[in-house]
Amino acid sequence: MFRTLEGDGLKRPTWLVVGLLLVGVGCRPRVPPEVVRTLADVRQVGVFVSPHSYEHFVRGELAAASGDDETAVGHYRQARAGAHDDALIAARMAEALDRLGRTEAADRALSEAAALEQAAEAVHLARAHIEARRGDDQAALAAAIAAVESAPGSETAVLELSVRLQRTGAEPRALEVLRCTHGRAALRARLALAVAAQDPGAAAEAVEAIQRHVPVLEQEAWSAAEVAMTHSQPGLAARLMERLPPAAAPLERLRIRAWIASGRTDEAQAVLQTSDPTRFGDATEASRLLRDAGDPAGAEDIAREATASNPSAWVSVGDAALADGRPVDAVRAYGHVPRGASGAAEARAGMVRALGWLGLPALAAELR
């Protein structure tokens, strides 16, 4: 079946159906046949799902993966309308309803899922996602712990707990649960423990251990690289980021910052100068990165192009001019930022710095 791992705005569909194996049914009337499903390396026995329900479940998952939760809810509802309801489908329906803002309906669907199978990993994961979306990190962590306890061999549950640990810190109960995992999930638990302990060396070793068995996920390499950057090991962070292809803006910013901090400014400039600024978030962020990479003129050009639609981009123009040793031009740029704009405070602080460079401390003090 399909599962989704959500982390700080990052939503990625993960295809987890490994197989669907029909086992002996026997001749018992009115008792649904059982099947053995292997989900994320965990064998689970459950009732047979009709082709109709399975088709609608798949269609619901595809709709959810494309961001069409309204359509997904309709398909999940159809999938649950058969003779036998399913905790996984009900849990996935709860998540889609919550993303649509229908909190009461989401809570009702999640309660129905729990009534069908209280200890189901899918129910705990759905609760973790929903609680995290609603801002209750502790409740999300508790649900993630329950998911790992219900399926200690599941990589999906371990990854969710890893994400929650990064939000809440090294919670003792969560760490103890991770230490008890086994199989391939244990490799990912090892990384989660290293990240929670803020140990860059151990995190890097864990990433390498994972890579020897399965592909490294973006979240895993990113979390290890962030630990390395936090502990002033940009070279290690850069090596970890090299395991990932070009991806979403947060990952690309971290990759470029790691290159800059480790002295690989030529590489950083080459990517920044030839890429669409939106690859790094927006033009002002791309300008900052290029300035820090040692190309203030190029940074100024990028920022100037953005000023037509974003007056606060003049702050980046001024910062680039100041980095280029042109304080007068910097003062002029900062002066273009309208009072009340989002970048007004930054513009005033930049102007203070520029006036200090120009030997006008009294005027700088007045602005300050």
Short mmCIF file of C-alpha atoms in Angstrom, two decimals:
data_model
loop_
_atom_site.label_atom_id
_atom_site.label_comp_id
_atom_site.label_asym_id
_atom_site.label_seq_id
_atom_site.Cartn_x
_atom_site.Cartn_y
_atom_site.Cartn_z
CA MET A 1 0.00 0.00 0.00
CA PHE A 2 1.03 3.59 -0.04
CA ARG A 3 2.26 5.60 2.88
CA THR A 4 3.15 9.28 3.22
CA LEU A 5 5.91 10.62 5.48
CA GLU A 6 5.46 14.27 6.45
CA GLY A 7 8.13 16.47 7.92
CA ASP A 8 8.10 20.40 8.25
CA GLY A 9 6.32 21.13 5.16
CA LEU A 10 7.94 18.15 3.34
CA LYS A 11 5.32 15.63 1.99
CA ARG A 12 6.56 12.71 0.03
CA PRO A 13 4.61 9.62 -1.17
CA THR A 14 6.48 6.40 -0.34
CA TRP A 15 5.48 3.21 -2.22
CA LEU A 16 5.46 0.48 0.34
CA VAL A 17 3.44 -2.36 -1.20
CA VAL A 18 5.82 -5.25 -1.44
CA GLY A 19 3.27 -7.95 -2.01
CA LEU A 20 -0.23 -9.27 -1.43
CA LEU A 21 -0.30 -13.02 -0.76
CA LEU A 22 -3.58 -14.89 -0.56
CA VAL A 23 -3.56 -17.73 1.96
CA GLY A 24 -5.89 -20.62 2.58
CA VAL A 25 -9.47 -19.68 3.12
CA GLY A 26 -11.13 -22.85 4.32
CA CYS A 27 -14.87 -23.47 4.20
CA ARG A 28 -16.09 -21.31 7.05
CA PRO A 29 -19.15 -19.38 5.90
CA ARG A 30 -19.52 -15.66 6.58
CA VAL A 31 -15.91 -15.42 7.80
CA PRO A 32 -13.82 -13.26 5.47
CA PRO A 33 -10.68 -14.94 4.14
CA GLU A 34 -7.38 -13.70 5.47
CA VAL A 35 -4.35 -12.50 3.54
CA VAL A 36 -0.78 -11.91 4.53
CA ARG A 37 0.50 -8.50 3.49
CA THR A 38 4.13 -7.47 3.67
CA LEU A 39 4.26 -3.75 4.43
CA ALA A 40 7.64 -2.10 4.96
CA ASP A 41 9.17 -5.53 5.64
CA VAL A 42 6.52 -6.30 8.27
CA ARG A 43 4.23 -9.29 7.67
CA GLN A 44 0.66 -8.57 8.71
CA VAL A 45 -2.38 -10.83 8.63
CA GLY A 46 -5.69 -9.19 7.76
CA VAL A 47 -8.99 -9.75 6.06
CA PHE A 48 -9.17 -9.99 2.30
CA VAL A 49 -9.77 -6.65 0.59
CA SER A 50 -12.13 -6.80 -2.39
CA PRO A 51 -10.85 -5.64 -5.79
CA HIS A 52 -13.40 -2.80 -5.67
CA SER A 53 -12.11 -1.53 -2.32
CA TYR A 54 -8.50 -2.00 -3.31
CA GLU A 55 -9.00 -0.06 -6.55
CA HIS A 56 -10.60 2.87 -4.74
CA PHE A 57 -7.88 2.80 -2.10
CA VAL A 58 -5.20 3.03 -4.78
CA ARG A 59 -7.08 5.83 -6.53
CA GLY A 60 -7.39 7.63 -3.22
CA GLU A 61 -3.67 7.32 -2.57
CA LEU A 62 -2.83 8.67 -6.02
CA ALA A 63 -5.19 11.61 -5.52
CA ALA A 64 -3.69 12.35 -2.09
CA ALA A 65 -0.16 12.15 -3.49
CA SER A 66 -1.09 14.74 -6.14
CA GLY A 67 -2.58 17.08 -3.53
CA ASP A 68 -6.23 16.45 -4.39
CA ASP A 69 -7.50 15.49 -0.95
CA GLU A 70 -11.13 16.13 -1.84
CA THR A 71 -11.02 13.41 -4.50
CA ALA A 72 -8.97 11.20 -2.20
CA VAL A 73 -11.65 11.36 0.52
CA GLY A 74 -14.28 10.27 -2.00
CA HIS A 75 -12.24 7.25 -3.05
CA TYR A 76 -11.42 6.30 0.55
CA ARG A 77 -15.13 6.48 1.35
CA GLN A 78 -15.88 4.15 -1.56
CA ALA A 79 -13.11 1.78 -0.44
CA ARG A 80 -14.62 1.61 3.05
CA ALA A 81 -18.16 1.00 1.76
CA GLY A 82 -17.60 -2.72 1.20
CA ALA A 83 -18.46 -5.57 3.52
CA HIS A 84 -15.36 -5.11 5.64
CA ASP A 85 -13.92 -1.77 6.73
CA ASP A 86 -10.14 -1.37 7.01
CA ALA A 87 -8.14 0.53 9.63
CA LEU A 88 -5.49 1.62 7.14
CA ILE A 89 -8.04 3.12 4.74
CA ALA A 90 -9.89 4.84 7.58
CA ALA A 91 -6.60 6.29 8.89
CA ARG A 92 -5.62 7.58 5.48
CA MET A 93 -9.07 9.12 5.11
CA ALA A 94 -8.61 10.86 8.47
CA GLU A 95 -5.36 12.42 7.27
CA ALA A 96 -6.93 13.68 4.05
CA LEU A 97 -9.86 15.17 5.95
CA ASP A 98 -7.50 16.89 8.36
CA ARG A 99 -5.51 18.41 5.50
CA LEU A 100 -8.81 19.78 4.20
CA GLY A 101 -9.44 21.43 7.56
CA ARG A 102 -12.35 19.16 8.48
CA THR A 103 -11.10 18.46 11.98
CA GLU A 104 -14.27 16.90 13.41
CA ALA A 105 -14.65 14.53 10.47
CA ALA A 106 -10.93 13.69 10.67
CA ASP A 107 -11.19 12.88 14.38
CA ARG A 108 -14.24 10.73 13.72
CA ALA A 109 -12.48 8.78 10.95
CA LEU A 110 -9.41 8.30 13.14
CA SER A 111 -11.57 7.00 15.99
CA GLU A 112 -13.20 4.58 13.58
CA ALA A 113 -9.77 3.39 12.44
CA ALA A 114 -8.68 2.84 16.04
CA ALA A 115 -11.89 0.92 16.77
CA LEU A 116 -11.11 -1.40 13.86
CA GLU A 117 -7.52 -2.02 14.92
CA GLN A 118 -6.29 -0.09 17.93
CA ALA A 119 -2.68 -1.21 17.60
CA ALA A 120 -2.39 -0.65 13.85
CA GLU A 121 0.77 1.15 12.82
CA ALA A 122 -1.25 3.14 10.26
CA VAL A 123 -3.53 4.51 12.98
CA HIS A 124 -0.61 5.70 15.09
CA LEU A 125 1.15 7.23 12.09
CA ALA A 126 -2.00 9.07 11.03
CA ARG A 127 -2.39 10.41 14.56
CA ALA A 128 1.26 11.54 14.57
CA HIS A 129 0.79 13.42 11.28
CA ILE A 130 -2.47 15.00 12.41
CA GLU A 131 -1.15 16.10 15.81
CA ALA A 132 1.99 17.53 14.20
CA ARG A 133 -0.12 19.46 11.70
CA ARG A 134 -2.16 20.88 14.57
CA GLY A 135 0.98 21.96 16.41
CA ASP A 136 1.03 19.45 19.27
CA ASP A 137 4.58 18.10 18.98
CA GLN A 138 4.39 16.07 22.20
CA ALA A 139 1.22 14.27 21.13
CA ALA A 140 2.78 13.63 17.71
CA LEU A 141 5.86 12.18 19.42
CA ALA A 142 3.73 9.90 21.60
CA ALA A 143 1.90 8.63 18.53
CA ALA A 144 5.18 8.01 16.70
CA ILE A 145 6.49 6.03 19.68
CA ALA A 146 3.32 3.95 19.61
CA ALA A 147 3.80 3.33 15.88
CA VAL A 148 7.31 1.93 16.43
CA GLU A 149 6.14 -0.16 19.36
CA SER A 150 3.34 -1.64 17.25
CA ALA A 151 5.68 -2.37 14.31
CA PRO A 152 9.31 -2.36 15.50
CA GLY A 153 10.53 -3.63 12.14
CA SER A 154 8.86 -0.86 10.14
CA GLU A 155 11.16 1.68 8.55
CA THR A 156 8.20 4.02 8.05
CA ALA A 157 7.50 4.17 11.78
CA VAL A 158 11.17 4.66 12.62
CA LEU A 159 11.46 7.51 10.10
CA GLU A 160 8.39 9.19 11.59
CA LEU A 161 9.84 8.92 15.08
CA SER A 162 13.12 10.34 13.77
CA VAL A 163 11.27 13.39 12.42
CA ARG A 164 9.43 13.86 15.71
CA LEU A 165 12.67 13.61 17.70
CA GLN A 166 14.17 16.41 15.66
CA ARG A 167 11.24 18.59 16.72
CA THR A 168 11.18 17.68 20.41
CA GLY A 169 14.76 16.79 21.29
CA ALA A 170 16.19 13.59 22.76
CA GLU A 171 13.14 12.30 24.64
CA PRO A 172 14.30 9.31 26.76
CA ARG A 173 11.31 7.06 26.06
CA ALA A 174 11.62 7.62 22.30
CA LEU A 175 15.32 6.83 22.36
CA GLU A 176 14.72 3.63 24.32
CA VAL A 177 12.09 2.51 21.80
CA LEU A 178 14.47 3.17 18.91
CA ARG A 179 17.18 1.07 20.55
CA CYS A 180 14.82 -1.90 20.54
CA THR A 181 14.17 -1.88 16.78
CA HIS A 182 15.55 -4.58 14.51
CA GLY A 183 16.18 -5.40 10.88
CA ARG A 184 16.73 -2.59 8.38
CA ALA A 185 14.69 -0.31 10.61
CA ALA A 186 17.51 -0.57 13.15
CA LEU A 187 19.86 1.19 10.71
CA ARG A 188 17.49 4.11 10.46
CA ALA A 189 17.02 4.06 14.24
CA ARG A 190 20.80 4.32 14.58
CA LEU A 191 20.70 7.54 12.54
CA ALA A 192 17.80 8.92 14.57
CA LEU A 193 19.74 8.27 17.77
CA ALA A 194 22.82 10.02 16.39
CA VAL A 195 20.78 13.03 15.31
CA ALA A 196 19.03 13.23 18.68
CA ALA A 197 22.44 13.09 20.38
CA GLN A 198 23.76 15.76 17.98
CA ASP A 199 26.74 13.55 17.11
CA PRO A 200 27.83 14.43 13.54
CA GLY A 201 30.35 11.59 13.25
CA ALA A 202 27.88 8.94 14.35
CA ALA A 203 25.20 10.43 12.09
CA ALA A 204 27.51 10.26 9.07
CA GLU A 205 28.45 6.66 9.87
CA ALA A 206 24.77 5.78 10.15
CA VAL A 207 24.02 7.32 6.75
CA GLU A 208 26.84 5.27 5.23
CA ALA A 209 25.51 2.12 6.88
CA ILE A 210 22.03 2.77 5.49
CA GLN A 211 23.41 3.41 2.01
CA ARG A 212 25.09 0.01 1.96
CA HIS A 213 21.67 -1.64 2.19
CA VAL A 214 19.01 0.75 0.85
CA PRO A 215 18.90 4.18 -0.81
CA VAL A 216 19.37 7.09 1.57
CA LEU A 217 16.29 9.28 1.86
CA GLU A 218 16.44 13.08 1.59
CA GLN A 219 15.31 13.54 5.18
CA GLU A 220 18.06 11.25 6.45
CA ALA A 221 20.98 12.88 4.66
CA TRP A 222 19.57 16.32 5.42
CA SER A 223 19.20 15.66 9.15
CA ALA A 224 22.76 14.35 9.39
CA ALA A 225 24.09 17.30 7.38
CA GLU A 226 22.28 19.77 9.64
CA VAL A 227 23.94 18.20 12.67
CA ALA A 228 27.32 18.55 10.96
CA MET A 229 26.67 22.22 10.14
CA THR A 230 25.51 22.92 13.69
CA HIS A 231 28.77 21.51 15.00
CA SER A 232 30.94 23.45 12.52
CA GLN A 233 31.77 20.53 10.26
CA PRO A 234 30.71 21.93 6.86
CA GLY A 235 32.98 19.58 4.93
CA LEU A 236 31.18 16.59 6.42
CA ALA A 237 27.82 18.24 5.69
CA ALA A 238 28.82 18.80 2.07
CA ARG A 239 29.83 15.16 1.65
CA LEU A 240 26.52 14.02 3.10
CA MET A 241 24.56 16.32 0.77
CA GLU A 242 26.42 14.91 -2.22
CA ARG A 243 24.50 11.68 -1.68
CA LEU A 244 21.34 13.48 -2.80
CA PRO A 245 20.32 14.75 -6.25
CA PRO A 246 19.15 18.38 -6.68
CA ALA A 247 15.92 18.67 -4.76
CA ALA A 248 13.64 21.06 -2.86
CA ALA A 249 14.77 24.56 -1.88
CA PRO A 250 15.63 23.79 1.80
CA LEU A 251 17.95 20.99 0.72
CA GLU A 252 19.58 23.13 -1.96
CA ARG A 253 20.18 26.00 0.47
CA LEU A 254 21.82 23.63 2.93
CA ARG A 255 23.97 22.16 0.16
CA ILE A 256 25.19 25.61 -0.94
CA ARG A 257 25.79 26.80 2.63
CA ALA A 258 27.86 23.68 3.29
CA TRP A 259 29.96 24.35 0.19
CA ILE A 260 30.51 27.99 1.15
CA ALA A 261 31.42 27.17 4.73
CA SER A 262 33.88 24.49 3.62
CA GLY A 263 35.62 26.83 1.16
CA ARG A 264 34.12 25.39 -2.02
CA THR A 265 32.98 28.83 -3.19
CA ASP A 266 33.76 28.24 -6.87
CA GLU A 267 31.33 25.32 -6.96
CA ALA A 268 28.71 27.33 -5.08
CA GLN A 269 29.08 30.26 -7.50
CA ALA A 270 28.82 28.00 -10.54
CA VAL A 271 25.50 26.55 -9.36
CA LEU A 272 24.06 29.86 -8.16
CA GLN A 273 25.01 31.76 -11.32
CA THR A 274 23.38 29.23 -13.64
CA SER A 275 20.25 28.30 -11.69
CA ASP A 276 16.78 29.73 -11.37
CA PRO A 277 16.69 31.64 -8.03
CA THR A 278 13.52 29.75 -7.03
CA ARG A 279 15.68 26.64 -6.73
CA PHE A 280 16.92 28.18 -3.46
CA GLY A 281 13.62 29.60 -2.26
CA ASP A 282 13.49 33.07 -3.84
CA ALA A 283 15.68 35.74 -5.43
CA THR A 284 16.68 37.38 -2.15
CA GLU A 285 17.87 34.07 -0.71
CA ALA A 286 19.79 33.28 -3.91
CA SER A 287 21.33 36.77 -3.72
CA ARG A 288 22.46 36.23 -0.13
CA LEU A 289 24.01 32.89 -0.98
CA LEU A 290 25.85 34.28 -4.01
CA ARG A 291 27.11 37.22 -1.96
CA ASP A 292 28.42 34.85 0.72
CA ALA A 293 30.02 32.76 -2.03
CA GLY A 294 32.14 35.76 -3.02
CA ASP A 295 30.24 37.25 -5.97
CA PRO A 296 28.61 40.46 -4.65
CA ALA A 297 28.14 41.90 -8.15
CA GLY A 298 26.19 38.85 -9.28
CA ALA A 299 24.24 38.92 -6.01
CA GLU A 300 23.30 42.54 -6.63
CA ASP A 301 22.07 41.75 -10.14
CA ILE A 302 19.80 38.99 -8.87
CA ALA A 303 18.39 41.19 -6.12
CA ARG A 304 17.76 44.16 -8.45
CA GLU A 305 15.64 41.98 -10.71
CA ALA A 306 13.46 41.13 -7.74
CA THR A 307 12.85 44.72 -6.59
CA ALA A 308 10.10 45.28 -9.17
CA SER A 309 7.81 42.85 -7.36
CA ASN A 310 9.37 42.96 -3.89
CA PRO A 311 10.57 46.36 -2.58
CA SER A 312 12.23 44.65 0.38
CA ALA A 313 14.68 43.08 -2.10
CA TRP A 314 16.48 46.44 -1.97
CA VAL A 315 17.92 45.21 1.32
CA SER A 316 19.76 42.48 -0.59
CA VAL A 317 20.90 45.07 -3.16
CA GLY A 318 22.33 47.17 -0.34
CA ASP A 319 23.96 44.19 1.35
CA ALA A 320 25.61 43.19 -1.92
CA ALA A 321 26.86 46.74 -2.56
CA LEU A 322 28.26 46.91 0.96
CA ALA A 323 30.01 43.56 0.49
CA ASP A 324 31.46 45.00 -2.73
CA GLY A 325 32.94 47.94 -0.84
CA ARG A 326 30.45 50.56 -2.08
CA PRO A 327 28.80 52.03 1.05
CA VAL A 328 27.33 55.04 -0.78
CA ASP A 329 25.48 52.77 -3.21
CA ALA A 330 24.42 50.64 -0.26
CA VAL A 331 22.88 53.67 1.52
CA ARG A 332 20.94 54.53 -1.64
CA ALA A 333 19.66 50.97 -1.96
CA TYR A 334 18.56 50.77 1.67
CA GLY A 335 16.76 54.07 1.21
CA HIS A 336 14.49 52.51 -1.41
CA VAL A 337 12.85 50.22 1.14
CA PRO A 338 9.49 51.76 2.08
CA ARG A 339 8.74 52.49 5.72
CA GLY A 340 6.51 49.71 7.03
CA ALA A 341 7.75 47.16 4.50
CA SER A 342 8.79 43.74 5.77
CA GLY A 343 12.46 44.59 5.22
CA ALA A 344 12.36 48.07 6.80
CA ALA A 345 14.17 47.07 9.99
CA GLU A 346 16.89 45.25 8.02
CA ALA A 347 17.28 48.28 5.73
CA ARG A 348 17.74 50.59 8.72
CA ALA A 349 20.33 48.26 10.26
CA GLY A 350 22.15 48.08 6.91
CA MET A 351 22.16 51.84 6.57
CA VAL A 352 23.68 52.14 10.04
CA ARG A 353 26.52 49.83 8.97
CA ALA A 354 27.05 51.73 5.71
CA LEU A 355 27.14 55.11 7.46
CA GLY A 356 29.68 53.72 9.90
CA TRP A 357 31.87 52.74 6.92
CA LEU A 358 31.52 56.28 5.57
CA GLY A 359 32.80 57.77 8.83
CA LEU A 360 29.46 59.24 9.88
CA PRO A 361 29.02 57.75 13.35
CA ALA A 362 26.76 60.54 14.61
CA LEU A 363 24.25 60.01 11.82
CA ALA A 364 24.50 56.24 12.26
CA ALA A 365 23.82 56.67 16.01
CA GLU A 366 20.78 58.83 15.24
CA LEU A 367 19.36 56.14 12.94
CA ARG A 368 20.13 53.48 15.51
#
